[in-house]
Each structure stands twice: as C-alpha cells, then as structure tokens.
Amino acid sequence: MTAASESASGHRWAVADLWTWAVLKWVVAICIAIVAVFPIWWMVNVVFAEPGAPVSINPRLYPTSFSAGWDKIMMILTETQYLRAYYISVTYALLTILGVLLFGSMAAFEFALFDFPGKGLLFGVVMLSLMVPTAVTIIPTYLLVADLGWLNTMQGLVVPGLASAFGLFMLVQFMRSIPAEMIEAARLDGASHFQIYWHVALPLSKNALVTLAILTFMKTWGNFTWPLIVAPSPETYTVGQVVGLFNAPFSHQTVDVVMTANLLAAVPPLIFFLIFQRKIVEGIAMQGSKG
Amino acid sequence: MAQLDIQAVTKTFGTVSVLKDINLNIRSGEFIVFVGPSGCGKSTLLRMITGLETVSSGEIRIEGARVNETDPAQRGTAMVFQSYALYPHMSVAENMGFSLRMAGQKKTEIRDRVARAAAILRLDKLLDRRPGQLSGGQKQRVAIGRAIVREPKVFLFDEPLSNLDAELRVKMRAELLELHRRLKATMIYVTHDQVEAMTLADRMVVMNGGIVQQFGRPLDLYDDPDNLFVAGFIGSPRMNVMSAEVAEVTPTHVTVTSPGGADARLILPFRGLDPSIRQLSLGIRPEHVRLAEAGEGLPVAVDFVEELGDVTYIHGSMPAGERLVIRSGVRRLDPTLTTCHAALDPARFLLFDSEGQRLRESGSLPA
C-alpha cells in the first residue's frame, strides 16, 4: 500500500468516525428528549380525550377530543378554587421575586464592591447556610412565622423566602466583575451610595437579575412544602396545594380531571421556560461556572 | 483654573509607607505630569488629590482651601481613568451628563453643557451611541468630555492613553495639549511613559519609591538631573553611566582614571569638587558620545546596533561591563562591526557621588 492510499484510507476512517459519533449523539439526545417530553405529552393526551378513553384497553397516543379537554379545563376553573389558587401563587411568586432581587442585589452590592468590618465572616455565614438542608430549618422557621401570627397570610408565605443565600451568592459573583473604577467614577460624578447602586450596579447586573428572577419563579411556583405547612387554610391554597388535593389518594376525581389540574399547574412554568429558555440555561451554567 | 498645594503629604497602607513627605506647589493653569516607574506612588497621589484615597498626614489645598476631608465630588476635581470607566448601559450623552444629573441640574442645562463639551471634542455625532459602539480614541474623548462637563478646577488624568495604540497616542497627546490651551485649566497627568511626560508637561514630577525625585520643566530635568535615577529615567535611550576614580582635583578641573574600566584618563571641567571624593559616577547622554577613529577615545565592544533611519544607536559594553550607547549619524554601519571607539565630550559629563546624588559645581572661576 502506498503512502497516498494509506492517507486516503485514514481520512475515510476519520470521516466515518465523525459520522458515527454525530449519529450516536443525535440518537441519545432524541431518546432523552422523548423521555423528558413524554409525560407532558401524555398529560395533554389524557386531558384532551373523551372521559374514560385514557384508561380504556386501547388508549391513544394523541389527543382525541379538544372539546372534552376544554370542558374539563372550564369545569376546574369554575367549579373549584383554582383561579384563586392561581392568584395566590402568582402573587406569592412575584412578591418573592421582587424581594429576592431587591434584598439580594442590595446585599450583593455591598459584599461585592465594598469593604466593611466582618465582611468575610458574614459572607461565610451566608454561604454556610447554603449547605443546611431545608428540612433542618423548616420547623424553626415555621415556629417563628407562627409566633409572628403570620400563618395563612401572604407575608407568612413570602417573607421567609426573601433572604436567598443562593441569590446573594450568584449576584455577588456577577457584581464582582463590575470594575472598581466605574464605581469610583460614579462617586466623582457625585452619585450617593444608593445612586451608585441604582444607576450603575443594578443596570450592569441586569442579566444576572433576569436569570435570578427566572430561577426564583421556577422554585417558588414549584414550592409545595412551605405553603402546605404555613398556609393550610383553603383561602390561602397555592396551585401546588390544590393540585395536591386532586392527587390525594382518596380523591374522588377521575384520572383525566386530575391530569387537567396538573396541566393547568404546569402551563405557567412551561410558558416561562419557552420564553426564557436561553436565560435559564445561562443561569444554570452560571451556577456551575461561578460556583 | 486653580492652584493646588500639596504639603508634607504621606500615605501608608498598614505598615507600608507608599508616599513620603510630598511637597508640591502647582500653579493655576499648569499642565503637570507625574512620571515614574510602576509602583512609585504617582497614581496613589493622584487618587489622594481627587479624594479616592485618604491622606495619612499632611495637607492638600485647592485654591487655598484644605480638602483632605472634602467629599470627592465636592473637591472640584474631575478624573479620567485609564480604563475610561464609561457606563456601558448609558449613551455618550448620558455618560457625559451623569454628574449634572446627579447634581440635580435641569435637563436643558445638562443638554447644553453636554453639547458644548461634545463640540469641543468632536463628539457631536456620537452622542446617541453606547460606549461599546465606540473606538478606543472615541471612548477616551468621551471620558474627557465627562470631565469637561463638570467644569472642574483641576483635571486629573490617570494614564489615559495607555490602552491606545502608538499612532493614536500621538494624536491624542496633541489633542490633550490643544484642549489644555483652549480650557487653560490646571491639569495633572500620570504616566510611566517619559516621552509622554516630556511632550505634555509644563513641569513634571519624577517619582520613585514614594519620593519626589525632582520637580521642574522637562528640559531642565533632562539637562540638569538631581540624581542618577532622574538622569536614567528621563531620556531615551537612557543616559550612559560609568564609574571612574578621581586622580586629581584642581580648582577648575577634575582628572579621572579608569572610566568604565578603560585604561584612559579624562580631564573634566568642574569647579569645586570635594577633594575627599575618590569614586565618581559619570553620566553622559548618547548624543554627546560619537564614534571615533581607532586610537582615539575609549574602546567599546559592540553588542547590537539600532538603525532607526534618521539616527543610529550603537549599544556596546565598556571594559568594566558598563553599557554605553553611542548616537551616530551614520545610517549604515558595517554589519560585522564588533568593536569601535567612542569619543566622549568632557564638557558634557554630569558627576554623581557614590549614592547617586548629583555633584554640582561651586565657586567662581579663578581670575
């Protein structure tokens, strides 16, 4: 075999390897996507089907009745407290986002850009709290909220979640990249401490704030345990709790109605994800790279 | 325009002293350049003037008023940073008008002052752009514009041209001089580039190790340095320095032997040298050294040659290993040149003692 033919043969093998690798990657990616999407698709399929069809001997893998699905949605929205739960959940999520962004950014501004006595120790304590499981803090937090008389109130739901150690950590990492000279330039321009925060640090941290807002929304919307113990009254039920009632072992609802409740609960985060998916991926990457 | 007085100022960080007993009197409307190697304290001094660093002891006075405890924004100074420090989320106009906005000025007033500064700096057409859409030179002009808008008493520049390429630096230097001529403002400029310092300064402050080595007009410092540090720092290529032994001292001359380790004697015109001094350092600029014929001058081993077109620098070593640079008008030298002879103009030698301090002539010529 000549050197030229050996080289051509080697090149062919290299191309074949690349093709095999690419096909393998696609096959694995598609399999993962199917596993991830199938439960949602099955949920849609069950909701938009005639009652009884989902549990029939021959279930379909595609929606069979749009009108039946719409009737179930309307039934849940009108005959249960689902809309009120939506209102509670949205308010809970929005207030938590606002609070986390406000307190997190103010604290991060100080930790990232200024020196003060005890800064290292305080930041260390905050970081330590990241390592404490929620199960350890949930009872003392509940007792504190109960002592304050905040059970079954919006402040009881929201306030304990406002001090986010993770949010602070993420914003501190981001704000550390703001050049000190820019802060000094603002001081020379006559900006007060708060004005530097408001006019310089906050706008420059917009990307991190948007990411934190999205992650906080996902976490708050999906939070089941805290609302369950701090707001047990039906008047303060969140979407998660209402869905929990539908899913309860002794629930009298049929599978398709339970699925409808689940689908309605899943719609806001789904829409959120579709709109902000790039930011969410960036945010998750940021947690990894900055951590 | 404002006079600036720095009186016995020191700065310490913990136990480390970075500025020692700084005394400067800067006249109104002067263009002053602080120059020195990295870490000499020049930027720290600038930051103390503007209030970004506290003064450990001593006083800073602007127009006679002590400003040690005055808030940076109230001192009447404006600073242009090396990195420009423009706010990337604001337009050029918003960047320039930010200080006025913080001061609560009316929008019309802000617009007018920004427009005036933009006209001076030819930024009129860029006012709506963001810093990210500007070139390095344009960003630098915006940073200067931001300072102009504040109408400060003293402009402070912290190595503002360091991030620009060589051609743009020359252009921006000319623009800064033009701006100074036009505004007639007191300007203090920090750089480690002695060429920049020489070309910009009315007077320059050479610093090293937190101490002012010399303060004066650029050519005075070039021709008449106080010590070996200033002699070496000002001028490119550096001043040649060689050791020598004092053989004889007369009222009008000093005879030295072994200059640079060479077997030679030099008779230098110098009045009033302390006869107890036996060792000297001799300084001479490359332009006062010329190529000589064999047998004339001092022998030099040629290390390398820089042919710059208008001038040629021959870098060599003297017998004791000390470097000697010869400036020559010969454009093309023999590429195989390995040794040459250097003729040194005795009248151009500067004398320094063993601690590097300049020895100056004293007394009058004998009758």
PDB file of N, CA, C and O in Angstrom, chain B residues 18-44:
ATOM      1  N   VAL B  18       3.837  54.300  51.306  1.00  0.00           N
ATOM      2  CA  VAL B  18       3.914  54.373  49.839  1.00  0.00           C
ATOM      3  C   VAL B  18       4.210  55.788  49.334  1.00  0.00           C
ATOM      4  O   VAL B  18       4.686  55.948  48.210  1.00  0.00           O
ATOM      5  N   LEU B  19       3.950  56.789  50.156  1.00  0.00           N
ATOM      6  CA  LEU B  19       4.304  58.160  49.779  1.00  0.00           C
ATOM      7  C   LEU B  19       4.938  58.841  50.980  1.00  0.00           C
ATOM      8  O   LEU B  19       4.405  58.759  52.095  1.00  0.00           O
ATOM      9  N   LYS B  20       6.053  59.495  50.734  1.00  0.00           N
ATOM     10  CA  LYS B  20       6.790  60.088  51.870  1.00  0.00           C
ATOM     11  C   LYS B  20       7.018  61.573  51.638  1.00  0.00           C
ATOM     12  O   LYS B  20       7.652  61.943  50.650  1.00  0.00           O
ATOM     13  N   ASP B  21       6.471  62.369  52.493  1.00  0.00           N
ATOM     14  CA  ASP B  21       6.751  63.798  52.548  1.00  0.00           C
ATOM     15  C   ASP B  21       6.716  64.453  51.157  1.00  0.00           C
ATOM     16  O   ASP B  21       7.726  64.978  50.671  1.00  0.00           O
ATOM     17  N   ILE B  22       5.546  64.440  50.565  1.00  0.00           N
ATOM     18  CA  ILE B  22       5.380  65.025  49.227  1.00  0.00           C
ATOM     19  C   ILE B  22       5.049  66.514  49.376  1.00  0.00           C
ATOM     20  O   ILE B  22       4.093  66.869  50.091  1.00  0.00           O
ATOM     21  N   ASN B  23       5.811  67.341  48.734  1.00  0.00           N
ATOM     22  CA  ASN B  23       5.564  68.789  48.754  1.00  0.00           C
ATOM     23  C   ASN B  23       5.572  69.297  47.316  1.00  0.00           C
ATOM     24  O   ASN B  23       6.609  69.216  46.650  1.00  0.00           O
ATOM     25  N   LEU B  24       4.447  69.792  46.868  1.00  0.00           N
ATOM     26  CA  LEU B  24       4.365  70.312  45.502  1.00  0.00           C
ATOM     27  C   LEU B  24       3.501  71.561  45.505  1.00  0.00           C
ATOM     28  O   LEU B  24       2.492  71.626  46.213  1.00  0.00           O
ATOM     29  N   ASN B  25       3.911  72.509  44.708  1.00  0.00           N
ATOM     30  CA  ASN B  25       3.088  73.705  44.534  1.00  0.00           C
ATOM     31  C   ASN B  25       2.781  73.825  43.040  1.00  0.00           C
ATOM     32  O   ASN B  25       3.690  74.072  42.241  1.00  0.00           O
ATOM     33  N   ILE B  26       1.528  73.581  42.701  1.00  0.00           N
ATOM     34  CA  ILE B  26       1.143  73.570  41.284  1.00  0.00           C
ATOM     35  C   ILE B  26       0.374  74.849  40.983  1.00  0.00           C
ATOM     36  O   ILE B  26      -0.637  75.151  41.641  1.00  0.00           O
ATOM     37  N   ARG B  27       0.875  75.568  40.019  1.00  0.00           N
ATOM     38  CA  ARG B  27       0.284  76.877  39.721  1.00  0.00           C
ATOM     39  C   ARG B  27      -0.985  76.724  38.884  1.00  0.00           C
ATOM     40  O   ARG B  27      -1.158  75.736  38.178  1.00  0.00           O
ATOM     41  N   SER B  28      -1.801  77.718  38.967  1.00  0.00           N
ATOM     42  CA  SER B  28      -3.061  77.716  38.232  1.00  0.00           C
ATOM     43  C   SER B  28      -2.807  77.621  36.723  1.00  0.00           C
ATOM     44  O   SER B  28      -1.975  78.340  36.179  1.00  0.00           O
ATOM     45  N   GLY B  29      -3.504  76.708  36.077  1.00  0.00           N
ATOM     46  CA  GLY B  29      -3.404  76.590  34.624  1.00  0.00           C
ATOM     47  C   GLY B  29      -2.223  75.777  34.130  1.00  0.00           C
ATOM     48  O   GLY B  29      -2.035  75.651  32.923  1.00  0.00           O
ATOM     49  N   GLU B  30      -1.461  75.211  35.036  1.00  0.00           N
ATOM     50  CA  GLU B  30      -0.291  74.430  34.617  1.00  0.00           C
ATOM     51  C   GLU B  30      -0.683  73.025  34.174  1.00  0.00           C
ATOM     52  O   GLU B  30      -1.657  72.461  34.666  1.00  0.00           O
ATOM     53  N   PHE B  31       0.095  72.477  33.268  1.00  0.00           N
ATOM     54  CA  PHE B  31      -0.047  71.071  32.891  1.00  0.00           C
ATOM     55  C   PHE B  31       1.115  70.332  33.567  1.00  0.00           C
ATOM     56  O   PHE B  31       2.259  70.465  33.185  1.00  0.00           O
ATOM     57  N   ILE B  32       0.766  69.587  34.606  1.00  0.00           N
ATOM     58  CA  ILE B  32       1.788  68.894  35.408  1.00  0.00           C
ATOM     59  C   ILE B  32       1.717  67.400  35.106  1.00  0.00           C
ATOM     60  O   ILE B  32       0.622  66.822  35.040  1.00  0.00           O
ATOM     61  N   VAL B  33       2.847  66.775  34.936  1.00  0.00           N
ATOM     62  CA  VAL B  33       2.867  65.326  34.710  1.00  0.00           C
ATOM     63  C   VAL B  33       3.617  64.648  35.848  1.00  0.00           C
ATOM     64  O   VAL B  33       4.739  65.052  36.185  1.00  0.00           O
ATOM     65  N   PHE B  34       2.950  63.655  36.456  1.00  0.00           N
ATOM     66  CA  PHE B  34       3.630  62.786  37.428  1.00  0.00           C
ATOM     67  C   PHE B  34       4.159  61.600  36.630  1.00  0.00           C
ATOM     68  O   PHE B  34       3.386  60.893  35.980  1.00  0.00           O
ATOM     69  N   VAL B  35       5.469  61.377  36.703  1.00  0.00           N
ATOM     70  CA  VAL B  35       6.038  60.278  35.938  1.00  0.00           C
ATOM     71  C   VAL B  35       6.946  59.455  36.846  1.00  0.00           C
ATOM     72  O   VAL B  35       7.570  59.993  37.766  1.00  0.00           O
ATOM     73  N   GLY B  36       6.970  58.179  36.578  1.00  0.00           N
ATOM     74  CA  GLY B  36       7.817  57.298  37.380  1.00  0.00           C
ATOM     75  C   GLY B  36       7.498  55.862  37.039  1.00  0.00           C
ATOM     76  O   GLY B  36       6.520  55.594  36.342  1.00  0.00           O
ATOM     77  N   PRO B  37       8.312  54.940  37.511  1.00  0.00           N
ATOM     78  CA  PRO B  37       8.055  53.529  37.203  1.00  0.00           C
ATOM     79  C   PRO B  37       6.822  53.012  37.941  1.00  0.00           C
ATOM     80  O   PRO B  37       6.326  53.674  38.862  1.00  0.00           O
ATOM     81  N   SER B  38       6.339  51.845  37.558  1.00  0.00           N
ATOM     82  CA  SER B  38       5.174  51.247  38.215  1.00  0.00           C
ATOM     83  C   SER B  38       5.449  51.093  39.706  1.00  0.00           C
ATOM     84  O   SER B  38       6.551  50.718  40.095  1.00  0.00           O
ATOM     85  N   GLY B  39       4.435  51.424  40.519  1.00  0.00           N
ATOM     86  CA  GLY B  39       4.569  51.266  41.965  1.00  0.00           C
ATOM     87  C   GLY B  39       5.281  52.397  42.658  1.00  0.00           C
ATOM     88  O   GLY B  39       5.585  52.297  43.849  1.00  0.00           O
ATOM     89  N   CYS B  40       5.529  53.506  41.946  1.00  0.00           N
ATOM     90  CA  CYS B  40       6.259  54.609  42.584  1.00  0.00           C
ATOM     91  C   CYS B  40       5.343  55.514  43.411  1.00  0.00           C
ATOM     92  O   CYS B  40       5.819  56.396  44.120  1.00  0.00           O
ATOM     93  N   GLY B  41       4.036  55.319  43.294  1.00  0.00           N
ATOM     94  CA  GLY B  41       3.089  56.097  44.101  1.00  0.00           C
ATOM     95  C   GLY B  41       2.423  57.231  43.361  1.00  0.00           C
ATOM     96  O   GLY B  41       1.641  57.984  43.941  1.00  0.00           O
ATOM     97  N   LYS B  42       2.660  57.363  42.064  1.00  0.00           N
ATOM     98  CA  LYS B  42       2.100  58.508  41.330  1.00  0.00           C
ATOM     99  C   LYS B  42       0.571  58.433  41.230  1.00  0.00           C
ATOM    100  O   LYS B  42      -0.116  59.441  41.420  1.00  0.00           O
ATOM    101  N   SER B  43       0.044  57.236  40.965  1.00  0.00           N
ATOM    102  CA  SER B  43      -1.414  57.110  40.879  1.00  0.00           C
ATOM    103  C   SER B  43      -2.055  57.285  42.253  1.00  0.00           C
ATOM    104  O   SER B  43      -3.134  57.864  42.372  1.00  0.00           O
ATOM    105  N   THR B  44      -1.376  56.808  43.290  1.00  0.00           N
ATOM    106  CA  THR B  44      -1.900  56.979  44.655  1.00  0.00           C
ATOM    107  C   THR B  44      -2.003  58.466  44.982  1.00  0.00           C
ATOM    108  O   THR B  44      -3.005  58.916  45.550  1.00  0.00           O
TER     109      THR B  44
END
